[in-house]
Coordinates of C-alpha atoms in Angstrom, one line a residue:
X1 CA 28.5 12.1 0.0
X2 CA 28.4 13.0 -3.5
X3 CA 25.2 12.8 -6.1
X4 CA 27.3 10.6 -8.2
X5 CA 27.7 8.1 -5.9
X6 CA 24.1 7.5 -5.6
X7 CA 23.4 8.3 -8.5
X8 CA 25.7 5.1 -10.0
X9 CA 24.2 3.0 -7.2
X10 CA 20.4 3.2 -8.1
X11 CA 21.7 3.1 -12.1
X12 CA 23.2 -0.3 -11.2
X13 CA 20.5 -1.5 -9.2
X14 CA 18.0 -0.7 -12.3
X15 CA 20.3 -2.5 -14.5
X16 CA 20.4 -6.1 -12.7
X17 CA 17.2 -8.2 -12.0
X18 CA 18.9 -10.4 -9.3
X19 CA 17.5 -8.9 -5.9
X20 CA 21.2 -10.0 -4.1
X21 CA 22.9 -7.8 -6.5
X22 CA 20.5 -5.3 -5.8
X23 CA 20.5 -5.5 -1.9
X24 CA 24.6 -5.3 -2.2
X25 CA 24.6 -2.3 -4.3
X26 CA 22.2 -0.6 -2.0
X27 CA 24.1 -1.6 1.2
X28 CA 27.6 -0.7 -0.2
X29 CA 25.4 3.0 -1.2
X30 CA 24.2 3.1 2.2
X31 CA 27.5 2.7 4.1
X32 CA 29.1 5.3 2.2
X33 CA 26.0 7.8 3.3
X34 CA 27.4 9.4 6.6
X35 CA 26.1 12.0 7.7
X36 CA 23.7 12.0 4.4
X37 CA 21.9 8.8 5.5
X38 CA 18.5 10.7 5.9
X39 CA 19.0 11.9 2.3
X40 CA 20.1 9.0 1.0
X41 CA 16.9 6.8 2.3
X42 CA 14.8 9.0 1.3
X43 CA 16.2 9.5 -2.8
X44 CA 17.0 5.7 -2.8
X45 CA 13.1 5.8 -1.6
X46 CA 12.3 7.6 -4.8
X47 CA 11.1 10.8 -2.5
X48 CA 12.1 14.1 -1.4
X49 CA 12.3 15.0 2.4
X50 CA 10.3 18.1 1.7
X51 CA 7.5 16.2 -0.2
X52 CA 6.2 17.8 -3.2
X53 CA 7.7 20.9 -4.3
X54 CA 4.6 21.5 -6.5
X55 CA 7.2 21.9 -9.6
X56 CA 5.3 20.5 -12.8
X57 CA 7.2 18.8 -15.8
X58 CA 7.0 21.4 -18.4
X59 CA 8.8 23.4 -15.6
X60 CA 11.4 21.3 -14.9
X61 CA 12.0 20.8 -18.6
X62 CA 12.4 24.3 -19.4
X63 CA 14.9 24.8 -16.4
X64 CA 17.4 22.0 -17.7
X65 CA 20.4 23.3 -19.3
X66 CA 21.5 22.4 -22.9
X67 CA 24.5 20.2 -21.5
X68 CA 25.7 18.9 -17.9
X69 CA 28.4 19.6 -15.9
X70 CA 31.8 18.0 -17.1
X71 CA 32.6 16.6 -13.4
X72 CA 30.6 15.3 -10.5
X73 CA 30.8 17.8 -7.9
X74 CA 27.4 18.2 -6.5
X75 CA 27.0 16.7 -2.7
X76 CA 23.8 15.5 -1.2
X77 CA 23.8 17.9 1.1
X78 CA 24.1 20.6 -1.6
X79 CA 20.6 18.7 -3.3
X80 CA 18.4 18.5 -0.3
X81 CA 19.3 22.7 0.7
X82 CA 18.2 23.3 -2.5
X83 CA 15.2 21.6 -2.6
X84 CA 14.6 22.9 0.7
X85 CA 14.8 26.5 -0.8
X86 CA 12.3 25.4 -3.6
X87 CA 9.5 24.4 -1.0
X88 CA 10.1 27.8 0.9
X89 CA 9.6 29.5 -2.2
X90 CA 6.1 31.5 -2.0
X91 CA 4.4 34.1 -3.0
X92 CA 4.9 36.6 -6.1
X93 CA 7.3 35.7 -8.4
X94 CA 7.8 32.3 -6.6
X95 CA 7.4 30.8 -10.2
X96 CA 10.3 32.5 -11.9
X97 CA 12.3 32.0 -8.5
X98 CA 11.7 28.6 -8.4
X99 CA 12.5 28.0 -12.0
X100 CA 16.1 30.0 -11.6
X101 CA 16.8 28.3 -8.8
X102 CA 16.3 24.7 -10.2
X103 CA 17.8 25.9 -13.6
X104 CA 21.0 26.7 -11.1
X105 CA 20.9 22.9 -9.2
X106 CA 20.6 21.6 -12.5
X107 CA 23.5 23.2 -14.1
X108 CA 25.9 22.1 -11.6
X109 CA 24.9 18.4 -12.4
X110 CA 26.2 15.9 -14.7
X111 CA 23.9 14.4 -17.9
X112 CA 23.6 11.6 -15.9
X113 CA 22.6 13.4 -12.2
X114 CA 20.4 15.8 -14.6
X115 CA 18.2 12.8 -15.6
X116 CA 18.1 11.7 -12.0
X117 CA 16.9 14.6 -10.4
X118 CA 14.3 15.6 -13.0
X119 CA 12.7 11.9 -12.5
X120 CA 13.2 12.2 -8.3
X121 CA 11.1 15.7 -8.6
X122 CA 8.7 14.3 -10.5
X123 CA 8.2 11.0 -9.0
X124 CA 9.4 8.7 -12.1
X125 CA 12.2 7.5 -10.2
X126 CA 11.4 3.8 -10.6
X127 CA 14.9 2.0 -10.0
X128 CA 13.9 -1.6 -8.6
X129 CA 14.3 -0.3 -4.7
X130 CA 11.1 -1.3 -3.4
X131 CA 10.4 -1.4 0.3
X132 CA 11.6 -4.8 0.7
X133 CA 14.7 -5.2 -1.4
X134 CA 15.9 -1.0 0.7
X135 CA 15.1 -2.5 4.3
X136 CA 17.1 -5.7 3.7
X137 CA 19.8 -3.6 2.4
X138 CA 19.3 -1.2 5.5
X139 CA 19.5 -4.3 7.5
X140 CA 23.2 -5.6 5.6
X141 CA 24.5 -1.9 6.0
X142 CA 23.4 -1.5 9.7
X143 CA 24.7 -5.0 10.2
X144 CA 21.3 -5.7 12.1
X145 CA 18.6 -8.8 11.3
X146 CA 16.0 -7.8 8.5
X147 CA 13.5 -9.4 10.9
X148 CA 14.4 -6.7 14.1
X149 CA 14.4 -3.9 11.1
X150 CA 10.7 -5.1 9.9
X151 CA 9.4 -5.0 13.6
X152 CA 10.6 -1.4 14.0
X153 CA 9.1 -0.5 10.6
X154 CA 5.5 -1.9 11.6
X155 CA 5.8 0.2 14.7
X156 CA 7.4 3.6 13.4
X157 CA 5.2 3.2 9.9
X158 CA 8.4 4.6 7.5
X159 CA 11.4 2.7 6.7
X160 CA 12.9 5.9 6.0
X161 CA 12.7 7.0 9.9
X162 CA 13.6 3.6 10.9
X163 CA 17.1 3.1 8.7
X164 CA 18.2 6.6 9.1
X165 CA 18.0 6.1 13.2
X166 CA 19.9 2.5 13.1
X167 CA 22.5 3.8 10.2
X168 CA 23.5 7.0 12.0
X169 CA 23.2 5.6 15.6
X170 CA 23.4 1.5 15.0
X171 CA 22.2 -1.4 16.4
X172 CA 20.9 -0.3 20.2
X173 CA 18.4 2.6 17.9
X174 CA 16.2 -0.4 17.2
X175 CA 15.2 0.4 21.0
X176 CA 13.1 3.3 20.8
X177 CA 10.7 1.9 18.5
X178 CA 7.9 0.3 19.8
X179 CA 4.3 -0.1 20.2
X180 CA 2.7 3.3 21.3
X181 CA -0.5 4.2 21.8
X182 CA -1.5 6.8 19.1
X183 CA 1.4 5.9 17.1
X184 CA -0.3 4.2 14.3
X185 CA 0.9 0.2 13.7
X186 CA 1.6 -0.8 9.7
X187 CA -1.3 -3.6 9.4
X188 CA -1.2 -7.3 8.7
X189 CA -2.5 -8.2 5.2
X190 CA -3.8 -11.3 3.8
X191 CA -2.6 -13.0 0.5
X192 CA -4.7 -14.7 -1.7
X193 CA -5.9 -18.6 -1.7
X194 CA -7.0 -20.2 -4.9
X195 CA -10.2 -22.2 -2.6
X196 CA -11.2 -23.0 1.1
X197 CA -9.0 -26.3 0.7
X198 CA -6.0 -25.0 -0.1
X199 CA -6.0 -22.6 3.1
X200 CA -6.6 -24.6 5.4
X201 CA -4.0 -27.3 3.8
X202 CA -1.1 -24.7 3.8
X203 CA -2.4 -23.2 7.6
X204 CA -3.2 -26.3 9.4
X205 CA -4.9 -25.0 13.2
X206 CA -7.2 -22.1 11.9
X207 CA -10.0 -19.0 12.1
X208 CA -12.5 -19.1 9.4
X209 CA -13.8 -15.3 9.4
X210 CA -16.4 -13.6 7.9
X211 CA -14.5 -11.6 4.7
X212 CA -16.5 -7.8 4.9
X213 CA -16.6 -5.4 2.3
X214 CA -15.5 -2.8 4.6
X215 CA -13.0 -0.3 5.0
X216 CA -10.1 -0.8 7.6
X217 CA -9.6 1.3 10.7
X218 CA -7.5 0.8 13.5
X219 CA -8.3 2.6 17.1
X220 CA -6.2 3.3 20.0
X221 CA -7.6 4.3 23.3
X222 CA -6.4 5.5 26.6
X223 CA -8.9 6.4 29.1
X224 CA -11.7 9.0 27.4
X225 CA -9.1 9.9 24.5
X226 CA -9.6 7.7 21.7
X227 CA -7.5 8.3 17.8
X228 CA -8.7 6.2 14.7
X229 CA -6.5 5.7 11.5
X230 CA -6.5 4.3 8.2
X231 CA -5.1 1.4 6.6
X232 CA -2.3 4.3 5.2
X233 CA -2.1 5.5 8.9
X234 CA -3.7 8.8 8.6
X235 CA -5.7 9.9 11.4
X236 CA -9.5 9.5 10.0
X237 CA -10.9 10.2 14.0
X238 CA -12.9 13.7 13.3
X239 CA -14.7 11.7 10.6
X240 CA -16.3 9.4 12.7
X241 CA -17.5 10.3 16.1
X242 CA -19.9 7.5 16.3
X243 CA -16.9 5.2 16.3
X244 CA -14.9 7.4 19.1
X245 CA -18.2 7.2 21.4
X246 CA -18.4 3.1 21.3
X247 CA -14.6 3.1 22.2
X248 CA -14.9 5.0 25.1
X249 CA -17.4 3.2 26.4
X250 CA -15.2 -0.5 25.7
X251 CA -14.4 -1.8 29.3
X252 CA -10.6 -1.0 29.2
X253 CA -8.6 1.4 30.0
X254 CA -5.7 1.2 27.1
X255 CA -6.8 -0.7 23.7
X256 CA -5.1 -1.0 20.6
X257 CA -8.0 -2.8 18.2
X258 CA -7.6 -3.9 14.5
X259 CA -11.2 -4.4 12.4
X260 CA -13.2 -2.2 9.7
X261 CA -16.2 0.1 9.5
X262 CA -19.0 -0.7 7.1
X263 CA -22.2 1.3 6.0
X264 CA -25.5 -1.4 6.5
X265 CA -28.7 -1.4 5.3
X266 CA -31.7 -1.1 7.5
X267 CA -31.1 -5.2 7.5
X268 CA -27.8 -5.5 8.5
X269 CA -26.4 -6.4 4.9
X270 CA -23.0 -3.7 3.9
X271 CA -23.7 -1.4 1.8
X272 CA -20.6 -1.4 -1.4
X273 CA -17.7 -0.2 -0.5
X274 CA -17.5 3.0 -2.0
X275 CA -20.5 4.1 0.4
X276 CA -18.7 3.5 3.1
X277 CA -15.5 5.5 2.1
X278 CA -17.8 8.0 1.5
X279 CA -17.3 8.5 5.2
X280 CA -13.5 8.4 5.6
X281 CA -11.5 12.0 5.9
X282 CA -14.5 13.9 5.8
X283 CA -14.4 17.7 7.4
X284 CA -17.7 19.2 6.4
X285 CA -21.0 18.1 7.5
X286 CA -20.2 14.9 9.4
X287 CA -22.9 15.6 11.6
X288 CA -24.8 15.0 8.7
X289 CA -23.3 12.0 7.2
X290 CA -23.4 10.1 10.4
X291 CA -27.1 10.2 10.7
X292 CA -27.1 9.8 6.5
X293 CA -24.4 6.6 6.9
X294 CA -23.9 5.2 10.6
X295 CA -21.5 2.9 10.6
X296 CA -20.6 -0.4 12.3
X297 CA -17.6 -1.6 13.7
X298 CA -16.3 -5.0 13.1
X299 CA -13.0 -6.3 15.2
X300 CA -10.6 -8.6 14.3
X301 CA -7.6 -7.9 16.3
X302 CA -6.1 -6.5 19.3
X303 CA -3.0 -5.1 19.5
X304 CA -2.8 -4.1 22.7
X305 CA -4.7 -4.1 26.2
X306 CA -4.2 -2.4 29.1
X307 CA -0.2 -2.2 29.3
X308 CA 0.0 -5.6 27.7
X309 CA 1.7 -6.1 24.0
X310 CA 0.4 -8.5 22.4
X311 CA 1.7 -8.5 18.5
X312 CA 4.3 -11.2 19.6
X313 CA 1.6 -13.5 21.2
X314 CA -0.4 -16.4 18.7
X315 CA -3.7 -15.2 17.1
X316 CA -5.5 -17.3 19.2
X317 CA -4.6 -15.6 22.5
X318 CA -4.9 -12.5 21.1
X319 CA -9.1 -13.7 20.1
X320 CA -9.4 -14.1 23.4
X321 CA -8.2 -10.8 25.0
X322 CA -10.4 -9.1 21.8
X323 CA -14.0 -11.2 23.1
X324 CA -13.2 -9.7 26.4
X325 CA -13.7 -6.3 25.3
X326 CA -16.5 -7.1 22.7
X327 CA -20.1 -7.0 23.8
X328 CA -22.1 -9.9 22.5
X329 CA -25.3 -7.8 22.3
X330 CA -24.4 -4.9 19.9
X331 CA -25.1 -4.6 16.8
X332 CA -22.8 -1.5 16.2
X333 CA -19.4 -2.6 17.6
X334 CA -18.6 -6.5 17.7
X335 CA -16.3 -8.9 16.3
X336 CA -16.0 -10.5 12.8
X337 CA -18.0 -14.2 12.9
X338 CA -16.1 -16.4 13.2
X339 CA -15.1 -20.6 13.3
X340 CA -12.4 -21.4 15.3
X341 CA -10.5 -24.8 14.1
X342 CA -13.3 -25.4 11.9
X343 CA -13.3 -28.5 9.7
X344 CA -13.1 -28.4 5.2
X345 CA -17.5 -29.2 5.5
X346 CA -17.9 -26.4 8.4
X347 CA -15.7 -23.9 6.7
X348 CA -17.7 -24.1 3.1
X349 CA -21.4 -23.8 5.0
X350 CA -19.8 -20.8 7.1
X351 CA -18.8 -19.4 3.6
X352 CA -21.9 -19.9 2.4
X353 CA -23.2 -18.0 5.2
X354 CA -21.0 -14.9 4.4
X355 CA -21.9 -14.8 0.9
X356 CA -25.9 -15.5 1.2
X357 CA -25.2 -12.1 4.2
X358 CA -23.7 -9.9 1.4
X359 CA -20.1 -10.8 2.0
X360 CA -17.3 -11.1 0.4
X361 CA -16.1 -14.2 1.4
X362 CA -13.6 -15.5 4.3
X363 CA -10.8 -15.0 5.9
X364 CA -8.4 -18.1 6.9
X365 CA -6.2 -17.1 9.8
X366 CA -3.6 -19.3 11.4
X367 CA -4.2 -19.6 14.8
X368 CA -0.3 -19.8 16.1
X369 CA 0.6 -16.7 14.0
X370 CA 2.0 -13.4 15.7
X371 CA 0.9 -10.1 14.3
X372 CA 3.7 -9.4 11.3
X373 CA 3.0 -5.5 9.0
X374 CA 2.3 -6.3 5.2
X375 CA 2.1 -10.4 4.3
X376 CA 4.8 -11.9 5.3
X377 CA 4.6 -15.7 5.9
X378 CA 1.3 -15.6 4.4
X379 CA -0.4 -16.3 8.0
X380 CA -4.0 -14.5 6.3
X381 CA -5.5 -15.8 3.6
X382 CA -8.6 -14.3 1.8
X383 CA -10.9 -16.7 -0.6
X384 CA -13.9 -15.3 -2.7
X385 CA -15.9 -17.0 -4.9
X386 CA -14.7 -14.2 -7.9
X387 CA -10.9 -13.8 -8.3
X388 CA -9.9 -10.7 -7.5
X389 CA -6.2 -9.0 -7.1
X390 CA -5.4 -5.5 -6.3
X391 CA -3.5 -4.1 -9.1
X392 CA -1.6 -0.4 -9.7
X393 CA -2.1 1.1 -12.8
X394 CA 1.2 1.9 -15.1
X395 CA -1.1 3.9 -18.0
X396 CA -3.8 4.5 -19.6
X397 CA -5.2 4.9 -22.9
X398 CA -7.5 7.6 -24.3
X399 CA -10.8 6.5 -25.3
X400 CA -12.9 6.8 -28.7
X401 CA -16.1 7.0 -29.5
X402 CA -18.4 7.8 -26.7
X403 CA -15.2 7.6 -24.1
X404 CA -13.6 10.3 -26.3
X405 CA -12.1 12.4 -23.7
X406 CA -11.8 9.6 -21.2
X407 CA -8.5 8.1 -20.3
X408 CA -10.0 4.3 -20.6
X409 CA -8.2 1.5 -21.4
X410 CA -5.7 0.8 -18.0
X411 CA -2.0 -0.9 -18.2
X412 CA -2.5 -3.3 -15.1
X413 CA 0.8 -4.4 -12.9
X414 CA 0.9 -6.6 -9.9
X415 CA 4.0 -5.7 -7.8
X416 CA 7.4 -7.6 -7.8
X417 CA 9.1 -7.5 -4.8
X418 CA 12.2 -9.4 -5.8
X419 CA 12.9 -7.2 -8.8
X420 CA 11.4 -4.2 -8.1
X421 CA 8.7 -2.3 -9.6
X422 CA 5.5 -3.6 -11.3
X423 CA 4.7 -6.4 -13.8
X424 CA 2.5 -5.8 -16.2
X425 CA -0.3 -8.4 -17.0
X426 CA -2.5 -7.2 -19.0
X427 CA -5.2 -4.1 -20.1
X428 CA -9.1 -3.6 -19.5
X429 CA -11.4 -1.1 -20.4
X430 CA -14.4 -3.0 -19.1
X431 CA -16.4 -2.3 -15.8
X432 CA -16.0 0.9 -15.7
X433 CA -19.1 3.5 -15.4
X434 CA -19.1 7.0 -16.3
X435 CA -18.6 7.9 -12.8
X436 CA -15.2 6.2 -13.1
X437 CA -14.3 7.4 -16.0
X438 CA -14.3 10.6 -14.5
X439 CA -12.2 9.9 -11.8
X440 CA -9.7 7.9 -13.3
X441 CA -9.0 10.5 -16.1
X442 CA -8.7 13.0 -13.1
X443 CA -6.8 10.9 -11.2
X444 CA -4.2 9.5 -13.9
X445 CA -3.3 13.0 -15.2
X446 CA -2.5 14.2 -12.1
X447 CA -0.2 11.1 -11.7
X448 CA 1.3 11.6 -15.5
X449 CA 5.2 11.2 -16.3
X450 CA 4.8 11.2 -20.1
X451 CA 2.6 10.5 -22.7
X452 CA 2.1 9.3 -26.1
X453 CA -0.3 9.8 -28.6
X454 CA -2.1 7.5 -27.7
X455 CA -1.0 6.7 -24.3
X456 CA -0.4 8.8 -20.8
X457 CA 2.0 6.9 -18.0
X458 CA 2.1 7.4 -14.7
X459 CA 3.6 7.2 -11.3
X460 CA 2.4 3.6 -10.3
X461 CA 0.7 5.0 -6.9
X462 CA -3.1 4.3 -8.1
X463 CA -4.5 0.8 -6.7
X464 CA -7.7 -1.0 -8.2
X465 CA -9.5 -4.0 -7.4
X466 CA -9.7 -6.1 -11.0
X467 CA -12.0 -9.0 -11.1
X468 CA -11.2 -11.4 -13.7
X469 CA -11.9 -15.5 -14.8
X470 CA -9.1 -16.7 -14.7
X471 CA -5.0 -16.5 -16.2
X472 CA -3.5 -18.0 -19.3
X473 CA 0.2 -18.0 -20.4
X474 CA 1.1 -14.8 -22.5
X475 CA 3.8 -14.3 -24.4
X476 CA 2.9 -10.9 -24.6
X477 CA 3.8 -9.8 -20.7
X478 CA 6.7 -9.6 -19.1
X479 CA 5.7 -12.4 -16.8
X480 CA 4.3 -14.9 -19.3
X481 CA 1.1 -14.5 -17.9
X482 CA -1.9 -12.7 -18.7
X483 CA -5.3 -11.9 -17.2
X484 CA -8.0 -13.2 -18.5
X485 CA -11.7 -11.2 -19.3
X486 CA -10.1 -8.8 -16.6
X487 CA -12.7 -6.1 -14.9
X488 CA -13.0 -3.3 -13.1
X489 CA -14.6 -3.7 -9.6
X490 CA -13.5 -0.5 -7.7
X491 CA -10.7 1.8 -6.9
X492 CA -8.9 1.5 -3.5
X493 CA -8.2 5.4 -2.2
X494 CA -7.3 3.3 0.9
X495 CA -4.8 1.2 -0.5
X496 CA -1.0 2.2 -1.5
X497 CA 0.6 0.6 -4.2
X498 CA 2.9 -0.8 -2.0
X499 CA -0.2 -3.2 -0.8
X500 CA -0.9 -4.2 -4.2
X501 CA -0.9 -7.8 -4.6
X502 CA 2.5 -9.6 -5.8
X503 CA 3.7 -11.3 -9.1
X504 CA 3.9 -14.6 -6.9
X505 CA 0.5 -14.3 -5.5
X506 CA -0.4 -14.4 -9.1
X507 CA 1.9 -17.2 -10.3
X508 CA 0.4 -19.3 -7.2
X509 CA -3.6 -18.3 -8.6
X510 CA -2.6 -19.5 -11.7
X511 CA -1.0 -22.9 -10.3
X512 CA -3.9 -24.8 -9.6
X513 CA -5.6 -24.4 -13.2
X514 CA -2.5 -25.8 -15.0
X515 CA -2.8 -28.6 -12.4
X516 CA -6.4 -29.4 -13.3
X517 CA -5.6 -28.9 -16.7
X518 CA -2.8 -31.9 -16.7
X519 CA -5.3 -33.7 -14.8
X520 CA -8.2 -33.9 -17.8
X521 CA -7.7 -37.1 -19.7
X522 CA -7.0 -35.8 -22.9
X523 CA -4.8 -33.1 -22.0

């Protein structure tokens, strides 16, 4: 398959907001692939297969020729053995080589495969194919249902692996993925609900759980051999031997469990959140952070038990199997409180109890719900008493004054799955502490794609909890909506941007205030 072809695909799909058009243009890409599926996926994805070549931007814009080729001639193939080449090249010299041999890729390509390459290699490749709108694409190419697609995508953990199997082999490769222990499963997530009313109205039979401050974890045993991972599905286990030991001593013999860790105090309240993640990937000196910050397990879920898959059974059968391997004495491994069909009275006092514990609110789970990765069907809802969203930052601004130095003021987006890419609603420079300063200017510039004088943009891969009052209509934004006194509460290291909260979970927050609003007399 040729660049161009791909190249003319994502430039189309960029240029229309309509997600069918999108989907189409990506499916009719796809079917053209071949051979070059794996390729494909993974450009279309907006990655390399290598991963990083370590190539910085200056680099790459001192390797690109004057002009482009005159015709397309460059084949995917051609691409990815170069690029190959490039993350083989070490050692002495490796600089110069690399720069030659990018300098000699980038001569053989067209103006317009030129600009593509250079923002593939650096990660600006931002052309509307989010997860969603690539696997339903996959789905139209491979002629399979987006549903069987998603389910093999939870279990594998990368729609690239997924669609390259099923568009090179079809249909029956859909087969081979399922749940395995140690094979880490893409978690469930909760959307957001404006109040305790209006989840339980839109769930009906439901769990009201304790919301924790904590970080997620997800453990797989089988026998003494026990493997914990993070809500990105890298293996955390060496960090936390405490956790390994109260697994193995859980009364099954095959467990796949879904909950979080949380740092207490000497009282049993959590301790923030950053504490706790002080705690997650650490090498050096566990030893020494355990006995600094224990930490306590709370369950949720269960995934699987002893030979038995469960992700297809309701919520409520699956409580039962996780009580069954849940001591009710300890205070270092147990499940999440919880209310089980509780009524609107119960489920406000049991909130209260949360909060007045050091909580951060509830949980509202629908009892009949299968276990589904990301939010789909919006089976989880999450209420707090502040508004919150998880929001990836597009840019940043330098600072004055004392924050001179300081990339301060942030560009906030919340993510658009029908269009693609992120929606900007607004900027704060507010909550943030020296400490965060730091890391955010840190962080950002190793995320840049460009700058202005004022301004640095970046890859939109860096998630942060905003707190804010409430939303207002904004000409100003994209969306016609704007944050309003927007705040920083934390970073979410744990979090990829591809768990960011949606435009629509927005658009829904800010549904019930025009409601009330119509409602005033006067209004």
């Amino acid at each position: 398959m040729l660049l161009e072809t791909l190249v003319s695909a994502s430039e189309a799909v960029q240029a229309t907001p309509k997600r069918r058009q999108k989907i189409g243009r990506l499916a009719e890409c796809l079917r053209a692939a071949g051979g070059d599926a794996a390729i494909c996926v993974a450009f279309l994805c907006g990655d390399l297969r290598q991963g990083k070549l370590g190539i910085g931007y200056g680099t790459l814009q001192a390797a690109r020729p004057e002009r482009g080729a005159d015709h397309a001639t460059l084949s995917l193939g051609e691409v990815d053995a170069q690029f190959d080449a490039l993350a083989h090249t070490q050692g002495k010299g490796s600089k110069g080589e690399r720069a030659r041999r990018l300098r000699q890729l980038l001569t053989r390509a067209t103006e317009r495969e030129q600009r593509f390459l250079l923002r593939l290699v650096t990660g600006e490749l931002r052309q509307g194919a989010l997860e969603g709108i690539l696997l339903e694409a996959v789905a139209e190419a491979s002629a399979v249902p987006a549903a069987a697609l998603r389910r093999a995508v939870m279990f594998a953990g990368d729609l690239r692996q997924v669609a390259t199997s099923v568009l090179s082999e079809g249909p029956a490769a859909l087969s081979q993925f399922r749940l395995e222990l140690f094979q880490p499963v893409r978690p469930m997530l909760a959307q957001t609900a404006s109040d305790l009313d209006e989840a339980l109205a839109q769930l009906g039979e439901a769990s009201g759980e304790y919301k924790l401050d904590g970080a997620r974890v997800q453990i797989h045993k089988s026998d003494g051999e026990v493997r914990i991972y993070s809500r990105q599905l890298n293996d955390i286990t060496s960090s936390m031997p405490e956790v390994v030991a109260l697994a193995q001593n859980v009364p099954a013999r095959q467990l796949v469990l879904d909950g979080e860790v949380a740092a207490l105090t000497p009282e049993g309240r959590p301790l923030p959140f950053q504490v706790t993640m002080r705690r997650f990937g650490r090498k050096l000196q566990v030893a020494e952070q355990q006995a600094e910050l224990p930490l306590s397990v709370f369950l949720f879920d269960v995934l699987h038990r002893d030979g038995q898959d469960l992700v297809d059974t309701s919520y409520f059968d699956r409580l039962a199997h996780l009580d069954s391997v849940t001591p009710s004495d300890s205070s270092a491994w147990r499940t999440v409180p919880r209310l089980i069909r509780p009524t609107q009275s119960e489920l406000s006092e049991f909130a209260g109890r949360a909060l007045a514990a050091g909580h951060e609110g509830v949980m509202v789970k629908s009892l009949g719900a299968e276990y589904q990765a990301g939010r789909r069907g919006a089976s989880w809802l999450k209420v707090k008493p502040v508004h919150t969203l998880d929001l990836v930052v597009l840019a940043a601004e330098w600072g004055s004054g004392r924050r001179k130095g300081w990339l301060s003021n942030l560009h906030l987006g919340a993510r658009d799955p029908e269009a693609g890419g992120f929606v900007m609603l607004g900027k704060t420079f507010k909550g943030l502490t020296d400490t965060l300063l730091d890391y955010q200017t840190a962080e950002l510039l190793k995320r840049e794609i460009s700058r202005d004088a004022y301004t640095v943009y970046v890859k939109p891969e860096l998630v942060v909890e905003i707190a804010f009052d409430g939303l207002q209509a904004s000409p100003h934004y994209p969306a016609g909506l704007a944050l309003r006194f927007a705040r920083v509460r934390r970073y979410r290291p744990d979090k990829s941007a591809d768990s960011a909260d949606t435009i629509e979970t927005v658009r829904r927050l800010h549904q019930p205030a025009q409601s009330a609003a119509r409602a005033e007399p006067g209004l």
